[in-house]
């Protein structure tokens, strides 16, 4: 039941959790989990496309139909058969890749991307960029896993809108348990980073397409330039946005007491 007056107005801590605080968390959490689900799906698509091209580049069998072929398509059975056969090969190639890949989580997917880099003899700069992206994704994944399995609750020791998630009830060894403090906007920063990661990985493997896009007159509008600048800009989430406590560290009264965030 909502409390109409704030019983903690004259306190620097909470004795109850306002609905607005929960709503702030639930909105950020929903966007974060949605973005995480989408990045897993989108990376499957990126990996499938890259594998298809690495195994059998479409330029060798799926040339764009000529003007003459377009004219003949409705009249010449041979022209129609050629185009239909190439379309069938494309579908078969896609189905074969999907059958082998199956459903993968981020760890095996990362390993597949790295193996693809190896067989395509990617240079060190490409490998380093992919490592940077997946390292950031791994940091976000660890928070996602914690929230998915342990949940979070507001820290009532302060009014700075901190939340915390702890695994002390589920960790098999208590000395490994920890408590992580965060704010709702941290989840929003993570969600934003998740939305741009598939594009970043696609660009790692397709520098020519990225260059062509940059030089395309249609991509010179202020809106598209601003979008590309945002996608290729620095990650918003920083590990310093989290505060951690473990059995190996002395507990603090509140994360708000030790940071000016």
mmCIF file of C-alpha atoms in Angstrom:
data_model
loop_
_atom_site.group_PDB
_atom_site.id
_atom_site.type_symbol
_atom_site.label_atom_id
_atom_site.label_comp_id
_atom_site.label_asym_id
_atom_site.label_seq_id
_atom_site.Cartn_x
_atom_site.Cartn_y
_atom_site.Cartn_z
ATOM 1 C CA UNK A 1 0.000 0.000 0.000
ATOM 2 C CA UNK A 2 1.393 3.402 -0.982
ATOM 3 C CA UNK A 3 2.351 5.716 1.867
ATOM 4 C CA UNK A 4 1.013 9.237 1.235
ATOM 5 C CA UNK A 5 3.465 10.989 3.555
ATOM 6 C CA UNK A 6 7.175 10.375 3.912
ATOM 7 C CA UNK A 7 7.881 9.061 7.419
ATOM 8 C CA UNK A 8 11.604 9.435 6.746
ATOM 9 C CA UNK A 9 11.529 13.091 5.744
ATOM 10 C CA UNK A 10 13.786 14.095 8.628
ATOM 11 C CA UNK A 11 16.063 11.051 8.426
ATOM 12 C CA UNK A 12 19.076 10.294 6.247
ATOM 13 C CA UNK A 13 17.944 6.663 5.893
ATOM 14 C CA UNK A 14 14.726 4.870 4.938
ATOM 15 C CA UNK A 15 12.313 2.832 7.003
ATOM 16 C CA UNK A 16 10.136 2.006 4.002
ATOM 17 C CA UNK A 17 10.689 1.830 0.227
ATOM 18 C CA UNK A 18 8.700 4.373 -1.843
ATOM 19 C CA UNK A 19 6.855 3.060 -4.897
ATOM 20 C CA UNK A 20 8.718 5.571 -7.074
ATOM 21 C CA UNK A 21 12.027 3.967 -6.151
ATOM 22 C CA UNK A 22 10.818 0.508 -7.138
ATOM 23 C CA UNK A 23 9.379 1.900 -10.380
ATOM 24 C CA UNK A 24 12.722 3.492 -11.262
ATOM 25 C CA UNK A 25 14.448 0.147 -10.770
ATOM 26 C CA UNK A 26 11.853 -1.932 -12.625
ATOM 27 C CA UNK A 27 11.933 0.354 -15.676
ATOM 28 C CA UNK A 28 15.736 0.240 -15.863
ATOM 29 C CA UNK A 29 15.808 -3.513 -15.224
ATOM 30 C CA UNK A 30 13.272 -4.157 -17.976
ATOM 31 C CA UNK A 31 15.263 -2.178 -20.533
ATOM 32 C CA UNK A 32 18.461 -3.899 -19.437
ATOM 33 C CA UNK A 33 17.087 -7.445 -19.726
ATOM 34 C CA UNK A 34 15.429 -6.629 -23.045
ATOM 35 C CA UNK A 35 18.711 -5.316 -24.434
ATOM 36 C CA UNK A 36 20.571 -8.379 -23.162
ATOM 37 C CA UNK A 37 18.137 -10.750 -24.871
ATOM 38 C CA UNK A 38 18.394 -8.779 -28.090
ATOM 39 C CA UNK A 39 22.194 -8.786 -28.107
ATOM 40 C CA UNK A 40 22.272 -12.587 -27.824
ATOM 41 C CA UNK A 41 19.847 -12.842 -30.732
ATOM 42 C CA UNK A 42 21.627 -10.226 -32.852
ATOM 43 C CA UNK A 43 25.046 -11.796 -32.318
ATOM 44 C CA UNK A 44 23.661 -15.115 -33.577
ATOM 45 C CA UNK A 45 22.611 -13.320 -36.770
ATOM 46 C CA UNK A 46 25.995 -11.601 -37.165
ATOM 47 C CA UNK A 47 27.889 -14.854 -36.580
ATOM 48 C CA UNK A 48 25.682 -16.790 -39.009
ATOM 49 C CA UNK A 49 26.172 -14.200 -41.748
ATOM 50 C CA UNK A 50 29.933 -14.115 -41.235
ATOM 51 C CA UNK A 51 30.211 -17.899 -41.345
ATOM 52 C CA UNK A 52 28.141 -18.117 -44.502
ATOM 53 C CA UNK A 53 30.380 -15.646 -46.270
ATOM 54 C CA UNK A 54 33.556 -17.301 -44.988
ATOM 55 C CA UNK A 55 32.475 -20.743 -46.225
ATOM 56 C CA UNK A 56 30.869 -19.778 -49.532
ATOM 57 C CA UNK A 57 30.944 -16.074 -50.462
ATOM 58 C CA UNK A 58 27.715 -15.111 -52.156
ATOM 59 C CA UNK A 59 29.535 -13.133 -54.866
ATOM 60 C CA UNK A 60 30.655 -16.428 -56.400
ATOM 61 C CA UNK A 61 27.194 -17.820 -56.965
ATOM 62 C CA UNK A 62 24.553 -15.175 -56.364
ATOM 63 C CA UNK A 63 25.290 -12.431 -58.849
ATOM 64 C CA UNK A 64 22.587 -9.763 -59.158
ATOM 65 C CA UNK A 65 20.325 -10.557 -62.134
ATOM 66 C CA UNK A 66 21.123 -8.594 -65.245
ATOM 67 C CA UNK A 67 18.607 -6.372 -66.959
ATOM 68 C CA UNK A 68 18.100 -9.041 -69.583
ATOM 69 C CA UNK A 69 17.467 -11.699 -66.905
ATOM 70 C CA UNK A 70 14.890 -9.485 -65.232
ATOM 71 C CA UNK A 71 13.049 -9.140 -68.521
ATOM 72 C CA UNK A 72 13.201 -12.866 -69.176
ATOM 73 C CA UNK A 73 12.223 -13.898 -65.630
ATOM 74 C CA UNK A 74 8.497 -14.052 -66.311
ATOM 75 C CA UNK A 75 8.873 -15.430 -69.829
ATOM 76 C CA UNK A 76 11.945 -17.674 -69.955
ATOM 77 C CA UNK A 77 11.785 -20.838 -67.802
ATOM 78 C CA UNK A 78 15.588 -21.219 -67.891
ATOM 79 C CA UNK A 79 16.177 -17.704 -66.515
ATOM 80 C CA UNK A 80 13.555 -18.277 -63.843
ATOM 81 C CA UNK A 81 15.098 -21.640 -62.896
ATOM 82 C CA UNK A 82 18.581 -20.094 -62.525
ATOM 83 C CA UNK A 83 17.383 -17.387 -60.145
ATOM 84 C CA UNK A 84 15.254 -19.827 -58.159
ATOM 85 C CA UNK A 85 18.146 -22.293 -57.864
ATOM 86 C CA UNK A 86 20.451 -19.595 -56.513
ATOM 87 C CA UNK A 87 17.802 -18.557 -54.012
ATOM 88 C CA UNK A 88 17.467 -22.196 -52.950
ATOM 89 C CA UNK A 89 21.232 -22.470 -52.451
ATOM 90 C CA UNK A 90 21.159 -19.362 -50.298
ATOM 91 C CA UNK A 91 18.430 -20.830 -48.090
ATOM 92 C CA UNK A 92 20.255 -24.151 -47.877
ATOM 93 C CA UNK A 93 23.483 -22.434 -46.869
ATOM 94 C CA UNK A 94 21.699 -20.493 -44.145
ATOM 95 C CA UNK A 95 19.913 -23.617 -42.873
ATOM 96 C CA UNK A 96 23.166 -25.611 -42.749
ATOM 97 C CA UNK A 97 24.953 -22.923 -40.731
ATOM 98 C CA UNK A 98 22.054 -22.614 -38.295
ATOM 99 C CA UNK A 99 21.871 -26.403 -37.883
ATOM 100 C CA UNK A 100 25.544 -26.557 -36.896
ATOM 101 C CA UNK A 101 25.550 -23.469 -34.692
ATOM 102 C CA UNK A 102 22.392 -24.279 -32.809
ATOM 103 C CA UNK A 103 21.653 -22.104 -29.797
ATOM 104 C CA UNK A 104 24.664 -20.669 -28.006
ATOM 105 C CA UNK A 105 25.138 -18.423 -25.008
ATOM 106 C CA UNK A 106 27.691 -15.646 -24.968
ATOM 107 C CA UNK A 107 30.736 -17.652 -23.861
ATOM 108 C CA UNK A 108 30.646 -20.265 -26.680
ATOM 109 C CA UNK A 109 29.592 -17.535 -29.099
ATOM 110 C CA UNK A 110 32.678 -15.518 -28.191
ATOM 111 C CA UNK A 111 34.831 -18.608 -28.766
ATOM 112 C CA UNK A 112 33.250 -19.058 -32.204
ATOM 113 C CA UNK A 113 34.007 -15.473 -33.172
ATOM 114 C CA UNK A 114 37.617 -15.925 -32.062
ATOM 115 C CA UNK A 115 37.984 -19.149 -34.054
ATOM 116 C CA UNK A 116 36.579 -17.365 -37.089
ATOM 117 C CA UNK A 117 39.208 -14.655 -36.673
ATOM 118 C CA UNK A 118 41.874 -17.353 -36.556
ATOM 119 C CA UNK A 119 40.858 -19.137 -39.760
ATOM 120 C CA UNK A 120 40.434 -15.860 -41.644
ATOM 121 C CA UNK A 121 43.918 -14.692 -40.581
ATOM 122 C CA UNK A 122 42.682 -11.460 -39.036
ATOM 123 C CA UNK A 123 45.342 -8.927 -38.083
ATOM 124 C CA UNK A 124 46.209 -8.027 -34.496
ATOM 125 C CA UNK A 125 44.209 -4.792 -34.515
ATOM 126 C CA UNK A 126 41.019 -6.643 -35.423
ATOM 127 C CA UNK A 127 41.633 -9.279 -32.750
ATOM 128 C CA UNK A 128 42.331 -6.607 -30.131
ATOM 129 C CA UNK A 129 39.102 -4.747 -30.976
ATOM 130 C CA UNK A 130 37.021 -7.917 -30.717
ATOM 131 C CA UNK A 131 38.666 -8.729 -27.381
ATOM 132 C CA UNK A 132 37.822 -5.223 -26.128
ATOM 133 C CA UNK A 133 34.170 -5.577 -27.109
ATOM 134 C CA UNK A 134 33.745 -9.037 -25.613
ATOM 135 C CA UNK A 135 35.537 -8.062 -22.403
ATOM 136 C CA UNK A 136 32.994 -5.278 -21.932
ATOM 137 C CA UNK A 137 30.161 -7.654 -22.773
ATOM 138 C CA UNK A 138 31.509 -10.110 -20.197
ATOM 139 C CA UNK A 139 31.486 -7.434 -17.498
ATOM 140 C CA UNK A 140 27.845 -6.685 -18.269
ATOM 141 C CA UNK A 141 26.978 -10.384 -18.371
ATOM 142 C CA UNK A 142 28.237 -10.891 -14.826
ATOM 143 C CA UNK A 143 25.800 -8.242 -13.557
ATOM 144 C CA UNK A 144 22.977 -9.703 -15.626
ATOM 145 C CA UNK A 145 23.594 -13.159 -14.156
ATOM 146 C CA UNK A 146 23.661 -11.782 -10.618
ATOM 147 C CA UNK A 147 20.376 -9.907 -11.063
ATOM 148 C CA UNK A 148 18.732 -12.847 -12.844
ATOM 149 C CA UNK A 149 19.566 -15.267 -10.032
ATOM 150 C CA UNK A 150 19.726 -13.092 -6.909
ATOM 151 C CA UNK A 151 17.602 -10.044 -7.650
ATOM 152 C CA UNK A 152 18.199 -6.669 -6.002
ATOM 153 C CA UNK A 153 16.661 -4.394 -3.400
ATOM 154 C CA UNK A 154 17.059 -0.734 -2.445
ATOM 155 C CA UNK A 155 19.722 0.132 0.117
ATOM 156 C CA UNK A 156 17.708 1.659 2.949
ATOM 157 C CA UNK A 157 20.787 2.971 4.763
ATOM 158 C CA UNK A 158 20.762 6.058 2.555
ATOM 159 C CA UNK A 159 18.479 8.126 0.343
ATOM 160 C CA UNK A 160 20.783 8.222 -2.665
ATOM 161 C CA UNK A 161 18.736 5.634 -4.581
ATOM 162 C CA UNK A 162 21.331 2.892 -4.420
ATOM 163 C CA UNK A 163 20.350 -0.733 -4.921
ATOM 164 C CA UNK A 164 22.266 -3.826 -3.986
ATOM 165 C CA UNK A 165 22.412 -7.471 -4.997
ATOM 166 C CA UNK A 166 24.032 -10.142 -2.861
ATOM 167 C CA UNK A 167 24.790 -13.822 -3.394
ATOM 168 C CA UNK A 168 25.544 -14.678 0.241
ATOM 169 C CA UNK A 169 22.530 -17.039 0.351
ATOM 170 C CA UNK A 170 23.450 -18.906 -2.855
ATOM 171 C CA UNK A 171 27.264 -18.842 -2.974
ATOM 172 C CA UNK A 172 28.669 -22.269 -2.118
ATOM 173 C CA UNK A 173 31.609 -20.756 -0.225
ATOM 174 C CA UNK A 174 30.849 -17.803 2.025
ATOM 175 C CA UNK A 175 34.311 -16.357 1.528
ATOM 176 C CA UNK A 176 33.431 -15.962 -2.150
ATOM 177 C CA UNK A 177 30.146 -14.146 -1.521
ATOM 178 C CA UNK A 178 29.864 -10.473 -2.366
ATOM 179 C CA UNK A 179 27.453 -7.566 -2.437
ATOM 180 C CA UNK A 180 27.275 -5.239 -5.435
ATOM 181 C CA UNK A 181 25.805 -1.732 -5.175
ATOM 182 C CA UNK A 182 24.527 0.128 -8.230
ATOM 183 C CA UNK A 183 22.083 2.785 -9.360
ATOM 184 C CA UNK A 184 19.274 2.383 -11.862
ATOM 185 C CA UNK A 185 20.986 4.592 -14.432
ATOM 186 C CA UNK A 186 23.909 2.154 -14.427
ATOM 187 C CA UNK A 187 21.570 -0.490 -15.866
ATOM 188 C CA UNK A 188 20.457 2.018 -18.515
ATOM 189 C CA UNK A 189 24.094 2.649 -19.483
ATOM 190 C CA UNK A 190 24.620 -1.108 -19.799
ATOM 191 C CA UNK A 191 21.487 -1.423 -21.923
ATOM 192 C CA UNK A 192 22.753 1.247 -24.299
ATOM 193 C CA UNK A 193 26.103 -0.516 -24.696
ATOM 194 C CA UNK A 194 24.347 -3.798 -25.435
ATOM 195 C CA UNK A 195 22.382 -2.197 -28.271
ATOM 196 C CA UNK A 196 25.526 -1.039 -30.122
ATOM 197 C CA UNK A 197 27.707 -4.134 -29.633
ATOM 198 C CA UNK A 198 26.330 -6.133 -32.625
ATOM 199 C CA UNK A 199 27.058 -3.184 -34.936
ATOM 200 C CA UNK A 200 30.567 -2.845 -33.527
ATOM 201 C CA UNK A 201 31.309 -6.535 -34.089
ATOM 202 C CA UNK A 202 29.876 -6.397 -37.615
ATOM 203 C CA UNK A 203 32.189 -3.469 -38.368
ATOM 204 C CA UNK A 204 35.203 -5.414 -37.052
ATOM 205 C CA UNK A 205 34.663 -8.073 -39.706
ATOM 206 C CA UNK A 206 33.437 -5.747 -42.462
ATOM 207 C CA UNK A 207 35.680 -2.669 -42.602
ATOM 208 C CA UNK A 208 34.929 -2.189 -46.309
ATOM 209 C CA UNK A 209 31.200 -1.963 -45.649
ATOM 210 C CA UNK A 210 31.838 0.536 -42.858
ATOM 211 C CA UNK A 211 33.992 2.641 -45.190
ATOM 212 C CA UNK A 212 31.389 2.496 -47.949
ATOM 213 C CA UNK A 213 28.702 3.602 -45.496
ATOM 214 C CA UNK A 214 30.807 6.541 -44.372
ATOM 215 C CA UNK A 215 31.251 7.630 -48.002
ATOM 216 C CA UNK A 216 27.634 7.056 -49.042
ATOM 217 C CA UNK A 217 25.970 10.421 -49.803
ATOM 218 C CA UNK A 218 22.757 9.099 -48.242
ATOM 219 C CA UNK A 219 24.597 8.718 -44.925
ATOM 220 C CA UNK A 220 25.678 12.337 -44.716
ATOM 221 C CA UNK A 221 22.558 13.645 -42.999
ATOM 222 C CA UNK A 222 22.987 15.080 -39.488
ATOM 223 C CA UNK A 223 20.736 12.368 -38.062
ATOM 224 C CA UNK A 224 22.715 9.455 -39.530
ATOM 225 C CA UNK A 225 26.046 11.052 -38.642
ATOM 226 C CA UNK A 226 24.887 11.537 -35.067
ATOM 227 C CA UNK A 227 23.727 7.906 -34.937
ATOM 228 C CA UNK A 228 27.043 6.563 -36.246
ATOM 229 C CA UNK A 229 28.979 8.775 -33.847
ATOM 230 C CA UNK A 230 26.951 7.424 -30.942
ATOM 231 C CA UNK A 231 27.299 3.784 -32.025
ATOM 232 C CA UNK A 232 31.056 4.082 -32.476
ATOM 233 C CA UNK A 233 31.589 6.244 -29.424
ATOM 234 C CA UNK A 234 32.932 5.081 -26.067
ATOM 235 C CA UNK A 235 30.976 2.665 -23.922
ATOM 236 C CA UNK A 236 28.817 4.436 -21.362
ATOM 237 C CA UNK A 237 29.016 1.847 -18.619
ATOM 238 C CA UNK A 238 32.146 1.990 -16.460
ATOM 239 C CA UNK A 239 33.048 -0.517 -13.764
ATOM 240 C CA UNK A 240 33.555 2.388 -11.362
ATOM 241 C CA UNK A 241 29.771 2.845 -11.326
ATOM 242 C CA UNK A 242 29.565 -0.289 -9.181
ATOM 243 C CA UNK A 243 30.610 -0.577 -5.548
ATOM 244 C CA UNK A 244 31.530 -4.024 -4.263
ATOM 245 C CA UNK A 245 31.872 -5.548 -0.841
ATOM 246 C CA UNK A 246 33.053 -9.067 -0.105
ATOM 247 C CA UNK A 247 34.126 -11.162 2.835
ATOM 248 C CA UNK A 248 37.649 -10.043 2.094
ATOM 249 C CA UNK A 249 36.800 -6.351 2.490
ATOM 250 C CA UNK A 250 35.543 -4.453 5.505
ATOM 251 C CA UNK A 251 31.843 -3.518 5.274
ATOM 252 C CA UNK A 252 30.950 0.133 4.893
ATOM 253 C CA UNK A 253 27.931 1.974 6.222
ATOM 254 C CA UNK A 254 26.702 2.879 2.752
ATOM 255 C CA UNK A 255 28.112 3.209 -0.781
ATOM 256 C CA UNK A 256 26.778 6.745 -0.760
ATOM 257 C CA UNK A 257 29.214 7.591 2.035
ATOM 258 C CA UNK A 258 32.240 6.797 -0.092
ATOM 259 C CA UNK A 259 31.393 8.168 -3.487
ATOM 260 C CA UNK A 260 30.186 11.469 -4.887
ATOM 261 C CA UNK A 261 28.255 9.852 -7.743
#
